[in-house]
Every structure is written in C-alpha cells, then in structure tokens.
Amino acid sequence: MVRAGQALAALGLWLASLGAANAAEPVRLRVADSFPKGHYLVTLLLDPWMEQVKQRTNGAVAFDYYPAQQLGKATDMLKLTQTGVVDIGYVAPGYASDKMPVSEVAMLPGAFDNACQGTLAYWKLARQGIIADQDYAGNKIRLLMVVVLPQYRILTVKAPIHEVADVSGLKLRSTGGAQDLTLRAIGAVPVRMAAPDAYESLSRGTMDGLLFPLESVVAYGTDKLVKYSTDGIGFGSFVVAYSISDAAWTKLTPDVQKAMVDAAEELVPAGCKAVEKSEADTKTKLEAVGVKFEALQPEAKAKFGGLMKGVAKSWADGLDGRGKHGGDALKQFDELVATIPAK
C-alpha cells in the first residue's frame, strides 16, 4: 500500500514537472518575407527586433524565419498574414496598393528628403492616424515595424539619363500605384513587378531599367547588369513594413505585446539612420565597380521636378474620389515631415 502511494506520488510529481515544462515552452511565431538571405534590411531591422523581443520576454517568444519567398510571393504577403499562413509578414503596401492605398503617400516623389523623415512620419500615421485606420485596421493587421527607403533612382543598362527626353518610352520596373503615376508623369512606361523578379526581366531585355534604391540594386544582383544611375533627384520611395494580423496579436500576452512595441520604438529610428548611411556606402561601392552616376543639370532637374509636381495631387484626388481621404493623408504626412530635421 505504501509502495502504491509512493508510486502515485512520484507519478504526480512527474506529471507536474511535465506540465511546468510545457508551460515554459516559448510561443513560436512564423516570420516570412521576400528578401534574399543576408539582405541589409533584415540585418539592420528584422534580426535585431527578433533578438530584442526574445531578450525582453526572457525567451517566452521564438521566431521561425522564412526568407526569400519560401512561404509565398511578396505580392501575397498581406493575404498570407491575414489568413495565418504566416504570423508576421513583410506586408509592403506598394505590393498591395489596391488594399492599402493610403500608405502610398510615403512613396510619392519629393515627399521627403531623407529616409528618417519618411519613416518617422509614416510610423506615426500608421499606428495612430489616417493610415492606421484605413490601411491597417481596415485589413485587420497591425504594423510592428517599418522603414521608408531613401529616394529611388532610375538605373539603366544601355544609356544614361541626362534629360527628360532620355526617359521617354523606357520600360522601367515599378511596384505599381504611386510609382506608376510617377513614371508615367515623366514619360516612362512602368512595368509592375516585385523586386525579386527584377533581375530576370532586366537580363532578358524585357525592361530598360529600374526604379530602385541603391541597396536593392546590390541585394537582387542587378548591379551586374545596370551601367548608369541618376543622381541628385528622387523619384519616390517604398515602404518596407512587417505586420501581424489582429487575430495573431490578440493571442499574445500583454507582456509579449509590450516587448514587441518597445523593441520597435527603439529600432525604427535607429534603422532609418542606418539605411540612409548604407545607401551612401553602397553608392561608393557601385562607383568602384563601374556604375556611372549622372548628376542632372539644373535645367533637366527642374523639368523632371515640374513633371512630377502634379503626381501627389493626382494621387490624392484619385483616392478622394474613392472616399479614401487622400487629400487628408497628404496634408497630414507633409505636416509631419516638416517637423523632422532633414539631416
């Protein structure tokens, strides 16, 4: 009888220890994006954020990371995040412009001078503003972290861009939406595609060039193809954002939610500064391998600027016509950018 009691007690202790071990198991979250392994944005933003969240939660959260479109195309990340195929997805509004049109306010030409102006203005409006209400709450997702890239350049294979006439009829890679408007305004033909597909199209000659930030030129291997880049003028930008579905967010404990928010609050301002510096460093590296940066003459720069001047209004009017408050978004974004130092 005593032995039976001892056995039962031992069994109880074993079951209790098993329950405690199970309780200590971390919450595992699937993180997915389209970036190739070692991409600079992952190194500068995503990796530090995941590490900080793990540290802040004392290991209560673990991440399973799937880069390079392993779980789905960049253009499908919104849907994959909404449906729970991934828990945290690289939901780039530019790849889902029909569902997240207001976010494109940060992608308009001339919207800001440096990456931190664009990033911090978007960061505010996408968490507690018009972008949060329409693009995020409307899609039942929540922004976790973001960086708005430095102003895009036109990079070409066969000939440099010296003036507006040089762009006329060129087929240039675009993410769609606001970038399409920009390219059409200057006389180019936008070819909509995600960044991972750019190398193949450019190498086959189905495009004449790219609308790209410099870091992406290297990250996707197109530095082996392009020969020329514009310099001294921006042609818009792109919002790189990681988001979580509302359904996945509500399953997390308040402590985990706070850790994610606090980590992002620290890393987003630092990340945009690092991205800006990386852009300058990459320009030097590209020059060293023979890419020629063509600074536009003042007259040509003024002509490009004049053609792009109406893009923001056309974009805003188009959204207003759909009841999406583009004019309000443009006004609020511009006001926020004006409060952030250019350097």
mmCIF file of C-alpha atoms in Angstrom:
data_model
loop_
_atom_site.group_PDB
_atom_site.id
_atom_site.type_symbol
_atom_site.label_atom_id
_atom_site.label_comp_id
_atom_site.label_asym_id
_atom_site.label_seq_id
_atom_site.Cartn_x
_atom_site.Cartn_y
_atom_site.Cartn_z
ATOM 1 C CA MET A 1 0.000 0.000 0.000
ATOM 2 C CA VAL A 2 2.862 2.318 0.925
ATOM 3 C CA ARG A 3 4.653 1.481 -2.282
ATOM 4 C CA ALA A 4 1.486 2.173 -4.267
ATOM 5 C CA GLY A 5 1.181 5.552 -2.569
ATOM 6 C CA GLN A 6 4.796 6.342 -3.299
ATOM 7 C CA ALA A 7 4.309 5.383 -6.923
ATOM 8 C CA LEU A 8 1.253 7.607 -7.221
ATOM 9 C CA ALA A 9 3.133 10.482 -5.604
ATOM 10 C CA ALA A 10 6.032 10.014 -7.991
ATOM 11 C CA LEU A 11 3.634 9.928 -10.924
ATOM 12 C CA GLY A 12 2.034 13.130 -9.701
ATOM 13 C CA LEU A 13 5.393 14.864 -9.432
ATOM 14 C CA TRP A 14 6.345 13.698 -12.922
ATOM 15 C CA LEU A 15 3.084 14.965 -14.402
ATOM 16 C CA ALA A 16 3.507 18.279 -12.600
ATOM 17 C CA SER A 17 7.039 18.667 -13.925
ATOM 18 C CA LEU A 18 5.825 17.792 -17.414
ATOM 19 C CA GLY A 19 3.135 20.462 -17.169
ATOM 20 C CA ALA A 20 5.671 23.014 -15.990
ATOM 21 C CA ALA A 21 7.979 22.135 -18.860
ATOM 22 C CA ASN A 22 5.150 22.511 -21.340
ATOM 23 C CA ALA A 23 4.173 25.841 -19.799
ATOM 24 C CA ALA A 24 7.732 27.042 -20.275
ATOM 25 C CA GLU A 25 7.697 26.264 -23.987
ATOM 26 C CA PRO A 26 8.047 29.525 -25.948
ATOM 27 C CA VAL A 27 5.373 30.833 -28.251
ATOM 28 C CA ARG A 28 6.643 30.142 -31.774
ATOM 29 C CA LEU A 29 5.835 32.678 -34.474
ATOM 30 C CA ARG A 30 6.389 32.265 -38.210
ATOM 31 C CA VAL A 31 8.047 35.298 -39.802
ATOM 32 C CA ALA A 32 8.209 35.492 -43.593
ATOM 33 C CA ASP A 33 9.414 37.910 -46.234
ATOM 34 C CA SER A 34 10.716 38.045 -49.789
ATOM 35 C CA PHE A 35 14.227 39.255 -49.029
ATOM 36 C CA PRO A 36 17.210 37.100 -50.013
ATOM 37 C CA LYS A 37 19.309 35.680 -47.211
ATOM 38 C CA GLY A 38 21.572 38.341 -45.732
ATOM 39 C CA HIS A 39 19.539 41.276 -47.095
ATOM 40 C CA TYR A 40 20.575 44.514 -45.448
ATOM 41 C CA LEU A 41 17.069 45.338 -44.176
ATOM 42 C CA VAL A 42 16.888 42.012 -42.376
ATOM 43 C CA THR A 43 20.305 42.643 -40.839
ATOM 44 C CA LEU A 44 19.508 46.222 -39.826
ATOM 45 C CA LEU A 45 15.905 45.851 -38.702
ATOM 46 C CA LEU A 46 14.306 42.410 -38.522
ATOM 47 C CA ASP A 47 17.126 40.416 -36.907
ATOM 48 C CA PRO A 48 17.736 42.955 -34.100
ATOM 49 C CA TRP A 49 13.998 43.231 -33.465
ATOM 50 C CA MET A 50 13.519 39.469 -33.127
ATOM 51 C CA GLU A 51 16.536 39.241 -30.836
ATOM 52 C CA GLN A 52 15.313 42.093 -28.649
ATOM 53 C CA VAL A 53 11.838 40.575 -28.340
ATOM 54 C CA LYS A 54 13.358 37.270 -27.244
ATOM 55 C CA GLN A 55 15.504 39.045 -24.662
ATOM 56 C CA ARG A 56 12.715 41.295 -23.387
ATOM 57 C CA THR A 57 10.421 38.285 -22.887
ATOM 58 C CA ASN A 58 13.139 36.091 -21.348
ATOM 59 C CA GLY A 59 12.737 33.559 -24.101
ATOM 60 C CA ALA A 60 8.943 33.408 -23.972
ATOM 61 C CA VAL A 61 8.859 34.006 -27.745
ATOM 62 C CA ALA A 62 10.739 32.193 -30.503
ATOM 63 C CA PHE A 63 10.751 33.005 -34.203
ATOM 64 C CA ASP A 64 10.885 30.689 -37.194
ATOM 65 C CA TYR A 65 12.122 32.863 -40.050
ATOM 66 C CA TYR A 66 11.401 32.084 -43.709
ATOM 67 C CA PRO A 67 13.204 34.419 -46.160
ATOM 68 C CA ALA A 68 13.276 34.541 -49.959
ATOM 69 C CA GLN A 69 9.554 33.910 -50.573
ATOM 70 C CA GLN A 70 9.709 30.435 -49.015
ATOM 71 C CA LEU A 71 6.132 30.708 -47.753
ATOM 72 C CA GLY A 72 4.757 32.814 -50.579
ATOM 73 C CA LYS A 73 5.308 35.657 -53.014
ATOM 74 C CA ALA A 74 5.929 39.217 -51.853
ATOM 75 C CA THR A 75 2.693 40.247 -53.545
ATOM 76 C CA ASP A 76 0.744 37.683 -51.483
ATOM 77 C CA MET A 77 2.104 38.570 -48.036
ATOM 78 C CA LEU A 78 -0.945 40.569 -46.974
ATOM 79 C CA LYS A 79 -3.249 37.626 -47.606
ATOM 80 C CA LEU A 80 -0.809 35.132 -46.076
ATOM 81 C CA THR A 81 -0.640 37.247 -42.921
ATOM 82 C CA GLN A 82 -4.393 37.743 -42.730
ATOM 83 C CA THR A 83 -5.097 34.030 -43.089
ATOM 84 C CA GLY A 84 -2.473 32.883 -40.599
ATOM 85 C CA VAL A 85 -0.155 31.126 -43.021
ATOM 86 C CA VAL A 86 2.453 33.432 -41.502
ATOM 87 C CA ASP A 87 2.210 35.156 -38.138
ATOM 88 C CA ILE A 88 4.381 38.144 -39.020
ATOM 89 C CA GLY A 89 4.721 39.053 -42.672
ATOM 90 C CA TYR A 90 6.580 41.569 -44.792
ATOM 91 C CA VAL A 91 3.430 43.357 -45.901
ATOM 92 C CA ALA A 92 4.677 46.047 -48.269
ATOM 93 C CA PRO A 93 1.785 48.418 -49.041
ATOM 94 C CA GLY A 94 3.219 49.034 -52.503
ATOM 95 C CA TYR A 95 2.618 45.390 -53.373
ATOM 96 C CA ALA A 96 -0.965 45.635 -52.124
ATOM 97 C CA SER A 97 -1.815 49.135 -53.321
ATOM 98 C CA ASP A 98 -5.423 48.187 -54.043
ATOM 99 C CA LYS A 99 -5.897 47.196 -50.381
ATOM 100 C CA MET A 100 -3.507 49.701 -48.754
ATOM 101 C CA PRO A 101 -3.677 52.782 -50.988
ATOM 102 C CA VAL A 102 -3.245 55.484 -48.342
ATOM 103 C CA SER A 103 0.235 54.226 -47.424
ATOM 104 C CA GLU A 104 1.457 55.354 -50.813
ATOM 105 C CA VAL A 105 1.577 58.908 -49.500
ATOM 106 C CA ALA A 106 5.102 57.993 -48.346
ATOM 107 C CA MET A 107 6.049 56.768 -51.821
ATOM 108 C CA LEU A 108 5.318 59.955 -53.744
ATOM 109 C CA PRO A 109 8.181 61.833 -55.429
ATOM 110 C CA GLY A 110 9.538 64.683 -53.350
ATOM 111 C CA ALA A 111 7.628 63.588 -50.246
ATOM 112 C CA PHE A 112 10.742 63.865 -48.057
ATOM 113 C CA ASP A 113 14.492 64.443 -48.242
ATOM 114 C CA ASN A 114 15.847 61.521 -46.237
ATOM 115 C CA ALA A 115 14.724 58.112 -45.039
ATOM 116 C CA CYS A 116 14.134 59.138 -41.426
ATOM 117 C CA GLN A 117 11.718 61.903 -42.391
ATOM 118 C CA GLY A 118 9.647 59.444 -44.391
ATOM 119 C CA THR A 119 9.956 56.663 -41.832
ATOM 120 C CA LEU A 120 9.024 58.640 -38.735
ATOM 121 C CA ALA A 121 6.106 60.406 -40.406
ATOM 122 C CA TYR A 122 4.723 57.103 -41.685
ATOM 123 C CA TRP A 123 5.394 55.385 -38.341
ATOM 124 C CA LYS A 124 3.157 57.897 -36.588
ATOM 125 C CA LEU A 125 0.282 57.870 -39.090
ATOM 126 C CA ALA A 126 0.315 54.093 -39.466
ATOM 127 C CA ARG A 127 -0.113 53.478 -35.748
ATOM 128 C CA GLN A 128 -2.445 56.267 -34.666
ATOM 129 C CA GLY A 129 -3.645 58.129 -37.698
ATOM 130 C CA ILE A 130 -5.346 58.003 -41.039
ATOM 131 C CA ILE A 131 -3.102 55.229 -42.375
ATOM 132 C CA ALA A 132 -3.699 53.127 -39.266
ATOM 133 C CA ASP A 133 -7.453 53.496 -39.655
ATOM 134 C CA GLN A 134 -7.716 52.783 -43.361
ATOM 135 C CA ASP A 135 -4.815 50.556 -44.383
ATOM 136 C CA TYR A 136 -4.163 48.569 -41.215
ATOM 137 C CA ALA A 137 -7.394 48.370 -39.213
ATOM 138 C CA GLY A 138 -9.289 48.037 -42.484
ATOM 139 C CA ASN A 139 -7.253 44.936 -43.350
ATOM 140 C CA LYS A 140 -7.250 43.550 -39.796
ATOM 141 C CA ILE A 141 -3.486 43.777 -39.444
ATOM 142 C CA ARG A 142 -1.205 45.740 -37.133
ATOM 143 C CA LEU A 143 2.082 47.431 -38.045
ATOM 144 C CA LEU A 144 5.021 46.155 -35.994
ATOM 145 C CA MET A 145 7.974 47.978 -37.566
ATOM 146 C CA VAL A 146 8.795 49.934 -40.674
ATOM 147 C CA VAL A 147 11.403 51.776 -42.663
ATOM 148 C CA VAL A 148 10.689 54.060 -45.607
ATOM 149 C CA LEU A 149 13.571 53.754 -48.031
ATOM 150 C CA PRO A 150 15.745 56.573 -49.382
ATOM 151 C CA GLN A 151 14.515 58.229 -52.556
ATOM 152 C CA TYR A 152 14.501 55.925 -55.572
ATOM 153 C CA ARG A 153 16.711 56.403 -58.622
ATOM 154 C CA ILE A 154 16.397 55.414 -62.254
ATOM 155 C CA LEU A 155 19.055 52.885 -63.217
ATOM 156 C CA THR A 156 19.579 51.888 -66.838
ATOM 157 C CA VAL A 157 21.532 49.336 -68.832
ATOM 158 C CA LYS A 158 22.259 50.885 -72.234
ATOM 159 C CA ALA A 159 22.347 54.665 -71.891
ATOM 160 C CA PRO A 160 22.479 57.328 -69.164
ATOM 161 C CA ILE A 161 19.677 59.736 -68.296
ATOM 162 C CA HIS A 162 20.680 63.345 -68.907
ATOM 163 C CA GLU A 163 17.304 64.925 -69.634
ATOM 164 C CA VAL A 164 13.586 64.179 -69.777
ATOM 165 C CA ALA A 165 13.745 63.072 -73.405
ATOM 166 C CA ASP A 166 16.102 60.233 -72.418
ATOM 167 C CA VAL A 167 13.374 58.638 -70.294
ATOM 168 C CA SER A 168 10.635 58.789 -72.904
ATOM 169 C CA GLY A 169 9.315 55.318 -73.686
ATOM 170 C CA LEU A 170 11.745 53.466 -71.414
ATOM 171 C CA LYS A 171 10.305 50.377 -69.746
ATOM 172 C CA LEU A 172 11.205 50.706 -66.075
ATOM 173 C CA ARG A 173 10.460 48.435 -63.150
ATOM 174 C CA SER A 174 7.783 49.755 -60.783
ATOM 175 C CA THR A 175 5.997 48.459 -57.701
ATOM 176 C CA GLY A 176 2.733 49.898 -59.012
ATOM 177 C CA GLY A 177 0.437 52.545 -57.588
ATOM 178 C CA ALA A 178 2.241 55.815 -56.873
ATOM 179 C CA GLN A 179 5.356 54.670 -58.724
ATOM 180 C CA ASP A 180 3.276 54.020 -61.834
ATOM 181 C CA LEU A 181 1.953 57.586 -61.617
ATOM 182 C CA THR A 182 5.486 58.934 -61.261
ATOM 183 C CA LEU A 183 6.903 57.052 -64.231
ATOM 184 C CA ARG A 184 4.003 57.958 -66.493
ATOM 185 C CA ALA A 185 4.372 61.611 -65.492
ATOM 186 C CA ILE A 186 7.943 61.700 -66.807
ATOM 187 C CA GLY A 187 7.142 59.745 -69.966
ATOM 188 C CA ALA A 188 8.392 56.270 -68.992
ATOM 189 C CA VAL A 189 6.463 53.002 -69.199
ATOM 190 C CA PRO A 190 6.025 51.316 -65.794
ATOM 191 C CA VAL A 191 6.497 47.548 -65.653
ATOM 192 C CA ARG A 192 4.962 46.356 -62.406
ATOM 193 C CA MET A 193 6.818 43.615 -60.546
ATOM 194 C CA ALA A 194 8.211 42.675 -57.146
ATOM 195 C CA ALA A 195 11.917 43.224 -56.545
ATOM 196 C CA PRO A 196 12.907 39.513 -56.605
ATOM 197 C CA ASP A 197 11.750 39.280 -60.234
ATOM 198 C CA ALA A 198 13.713 42.302 -61.475
ATOM 199 C CA TYR A 199 16.969 40.533 -62.329
ATOM 200 C CA GLU A 200 15.392 38.037 -64.706
ATOM 201 C CA SER A 201 13.380 40.660 -66.585
ATOM 202 C CA LEU A 202 16.334 43.011 -66.871
ATOM 203 C CA SER A 203 18.700 40.271 -68.025
ATOM 204 C CA ARG A 204 16.248 39.194 -70.729
ATOM 205 C CA GLY A 205 15.947 42.718 -72.029
ATOM 206 C CA THR A 206 12.218 42.969 -71.389
ATOM 207 C CA MET A 207 12.948 46.100 -69.333
ATOM 208 C CA ASP A 208 15.284 49.009 -69.994
ATOM 209 C CA GLY A 209 15.967 49.793 -66.372
ATOM 210 C CA LEU A 210 14.798 50.008 -62.798
ATOM 211 C CA LEU A 211 13.211 52.369 -60.346
ATOM 212 C CA PHE A 212 15.162 51.158 -57.314
ATOM 213 C CA PRO A 213 17.057 52.222 -54.195
ATOM 214 C CA LEU A 214 20.769 51.525 -54.425
ATOM 215 C CA GLU A 215 20.860 48.799 -51.773
ATOM 216 C CA SER A 216 18.288 46.781 -53.697
ATOM 217 C CA VAL A 217 20.441 47.022 -56.810
ATOM 218 C CA VAL A 218 23.080 45.000 -54.979
ATOM 219 C CA ALA A 219 20.734 42.782 -52.951
ATOM 220 C CA TYR A 220 19.000 41.422 -56.041
ATOM 221 C CA GLY A 221 22.110 41.126 -58.199
ATOM 222 C CA THR A 222 21.174 43.817 -60.703
ATOM 223 C CA ASP A 223 24.481 45.590 -60.069
ATOM 224 C CA LYS A 224 25.850 43.089 -62.583
ATOM 225 C CA LEU A 225 23.511 44.499 -65.245
ATOM 226 C CA VAL A 226 22.972 48.230 -64.764
ATOM 227 C CA LYS A 227 25.538 50.723 -66.016
ATOM 228 C CA TYR A 228 24.059 54.134 -65.181
ATOM 229 C CA SER A 229 22.149 55.812 -62.352
ATOM 230 C CA THR A 230 20.504 59.186 -61.944
ATOM 231 C CA ASP A 231 21.821 61.370 -59.137
ATOM 232 C CA GLY A 232 20.598 64.440 -57.308
ATOM 233 C CA ILE A 233 16.859 63.881 -57.682
ATOM 234 C CA GLY A 234 14.416 61.375 -56.186
ATOM 235 C CA PHE A 235 11.627 59.556 -57.973
ATOM 236 C CA GLY A 236 9.609 58.390 -54.976
ATOM 237 C CA SER A 237 10.192 55.707 -52.381
ATOM 238 C CA PHE A 238 8.887 52.458 -50.886
ATOM 239 C CA VAL A 239 7.510 51.399 -47.517
ATOM 240 C CA VAL A 240 9.073 48.270 -46.005
ATOM 241 C CA ALA A 241 6.778 47.082 -43.230
ATOM 242 C CA TYR A 242 6.380 43.991 -41.070
ATOM 243 C CA SER A 243 2.875 43.406 -39.758
ATOM 244 C CA ILE A 244 0.914 40.916 -37.687
ATOM 245 C CA SER A 245 -2.751 40.008 -38.056
ATOM 246 C CA ASP A 246 -5.182 41.236 -35.421
ATOM 247 C CA ALA A 247 -6.080 37.608 -34.716
ATOM 248 C CA ALA A 248 -2.463 36.654 -34.006
ATOM 249 C CA TRP A 249 -1.848 39.826 -31.981
ATOM 250 C CA THR A 250 -4.745 39.211 -29.597
ATOM 251 C CA LYS A 251 -3.393 35.738 -28.795
ATOM 252 C CA LEU A 252 -0.180 37.228 -27.397
ATOM 253 C CA THR A 253 0.121 38.138 -23.725
ATOM 254 C CA PRO A 254 0.307 41.838 -22.796
ATOM 255 C CA ASP A 255 3.962 41.354 -21.813
ATOM 256 C CA VAL A 256 4.847 39.977 -25.238
ATOM 257 C CA GLN A 257 2.899 42.736 -26.983
ATOM 258 C CA LYS A 258 4.750 45.353 -24.941
ATOM 259 C CA ALA A 259 8.107 43.769 -25.746
ATOM 260 C CA MET A 260 7.351 43.928 -29.469
ATOM 261 C CA VAL A 261 6.247 47.559 -29.296
ATOM 262 C CA ASP A 262 9.174 48.664 -27.127
ATOM 263 C CA ALA A 263 11.720 46.922 -29.346
ATOM 264 C CA ALA A 264 10.296 48.640 -32.417
ATOM 265 C CA GLU A 265 10.242 52.038 -30.700
ATOM 266 C CA GLU A 266 13.986 51.705 -30.200
ATOM 267 C CA LEU A 267 14.904 50.154 -33.531
ATOM 268 C CA VAL A 268 12.805 52.074 -36.063
ATOM 269 C CA PRO A 269 14.529 55.473 -35.537
ATOM 270 C CA ALA A 270 17.935 53.783 -35.486
ATOM 271 C CA GLY A 271 17.041 51.672 -38.507
ATOM 272 C CA CYS A 272 16.217 54.580 -40.792
ATOM 273 C CA LYS A 273 19.542 56.239 -39.942
ATOM 274 C CA ALA A 274 21.381 53.009 -40.710
ATOM 275 C CA VAL A 275 19.538 52.648 -44.016
ATOM 276 C CA GLU A 276 20.471 56.193 -45.038
ATOM 277 C CA LYS A 277 24.133 55.530 -44.254
ATOM 278 C CA SER A 278 24.025 52.205 -46.073
ATOM 279 C CA GLU A 279 22.713 53.958 -49.187
ATOM 280 C CA ALA A 280 25.698 56.319 -49.218
ATOM 281 C CA ASP A 281 28.151 53.461 -48.678
ATOM 282 C CA THR A 282 26.580 51.441 -51.483
ATOM 283 C CA LYS A 283 26.882 54.346 -53.897
ATOM 284 C CA THR A 284 30.633 54.378 -53.296
ATOM 285 C CA LYS A 285 30.843 50.620 -53.882
ATOM 286 C CA LEU A 286 28.836 50.811 -57.108
ATOM 287 C CA GLU A 287 31.025 53.616 -58.416
ATOM 288 C CA ALA A 288 34.039 51.427 -57.713
ATOM 289 C CA VAL A 289 32.674 48.634 -59.935
ATOM 290 C CA GLY A 290 31.896 50.970 -62.817
ATOM 291 C CA VAL A 291 28.332 52.205 -62.348
ATOM 292 C CA LYS A 292 28.220 55.823 -63.522
ATOM 293 C CA PHE A 293 26.159 58.295 -61.505
ATOM 294 C CA GLU A 294 24.882 61.053 -63.754
ATOM 295 C CA ALA A 295 24.115 64.273 -61.885
ATOM 296 C CA LEU A 296 21.332 66.100 -63.697
ATOM 297 C CA GLN A 297 21.982 69.644 -64.838
ATOM 298 C CA PRO A 298 19.793 72.291 -63.138
ATOM 299 C CA GLU A 299 17.580 72.723 -66.213
ATOM 300 C CA ALA A 300 16.935 68.981 -66.536
ATOM 301 C CA LYS A 301 16.359 68.658 -62.812
ATOM 302 C CA ALA A 302 13.802 71.465 -62.940
ATOM 303 C CA LYS A 303 11.971 69.807 -65.843
ATOM 304 C CA PHE A 304 11.762 66.481 -64.034
ATOM 305 C CA GLY A 305 10.589 68.263 -60.905
ATOM 306 C CA GLY A 306 7.925 70.122 -62.845
ATOM 307 C CA LEU A 307 6.566 66.939 -64.401
ATOM 308 C CA MET A 308 6.412 65.195 -61.028
ATOM 309 C CA LYS A 309 4.951 68.161 -59.194
ATOM 310 C CA GLY A 310 1.398 67.170 -60.010
ATOM 311 C CA VAL A 311 1.765 63.492 -59.077
ATOM 312 C CA ALA A 312 0.862 63.991 -55.411
ATOM 313 C CA LYS A 313 -2.305 65.929 -56.256
ATOM 314 C CA SER A 314 -3.349 63.389 -58.891
ATOM 315 C CA TRP A 315 -2.809 60.606 -56.382
ATOM 316 C CA ALA A 316 -4.765 62.398 -53.646
ATOM 317 C CA ASP A 317 -7.622 63.321 -55.984
ATOM 318 C CA GLY A 318 -7.870 59.716 -57.123
ATOM 319 C CA LEU A 319 -8.229 58.468 -53.558
ATOM 320 C CA ASP A 320 -10.648 61.226 -52.613
ATOM 321 C CA GLY A 321 -12.847 60.099 -55.478
ATOM 322 C CA ARG A 322 -12.977 56.647 -53.877
ATOM 323 C CA GLY A 323 -13.713 58.005 -50.416
ATOM 324 C CA LYS A 324 -10.216 57.167 -49.148
ATOM 325 C CA HIS A 325 -9.223 60.654 -47.894
ATOM 326 C CA GLY A 326 -6.068 61.003 -49.958
ATOM 327 C CA GLY A 327 -6.023 64.773 -49.525
ATOM 328 C CA ASP A 328 -6.147 64.464 -45.741
ATOM 329 C CA ALA A 329 -3.367 61.874 -45.768
ATOM 330 C CA LEU A 330 -1.164 64.073 -47.950
ATOM 331 C CA LYS A 331 -1.700 67.102 -45.717
ATOM 332 C CA GLN A 332 -1.002 65.185 -42.501
ATOM 333 C CA PHE A 333 2.078 63.457 -43.914
ATOM 334 C CA ASP A 334 3.556 66.708 -45.246
ATOM 335 C CA GLU A 335 2.967 68.422 -41.896
ATOM 336 C CA LEU A 336 4.744 65.639 -40.019
ATOM 337 C CA VAL A 337 7.698 65.583 -42.425
ATOM 338 C CA ALA A 338 8.120 69.326 -41.898
ATOM 339 C CA THR A 339 8.667 68.738 -38.159
ATOM 340 C CA ILE A 340 11.501 66.236 -38.708
ATOM 341 C CA PRO A 341 15.006 67.566 -39.472
ATOM 342 C CA ALA A 342 16.286 66.770 -42.956
ATOM 343 C CA LYS A 343 19.630 65.646 -41.554
#
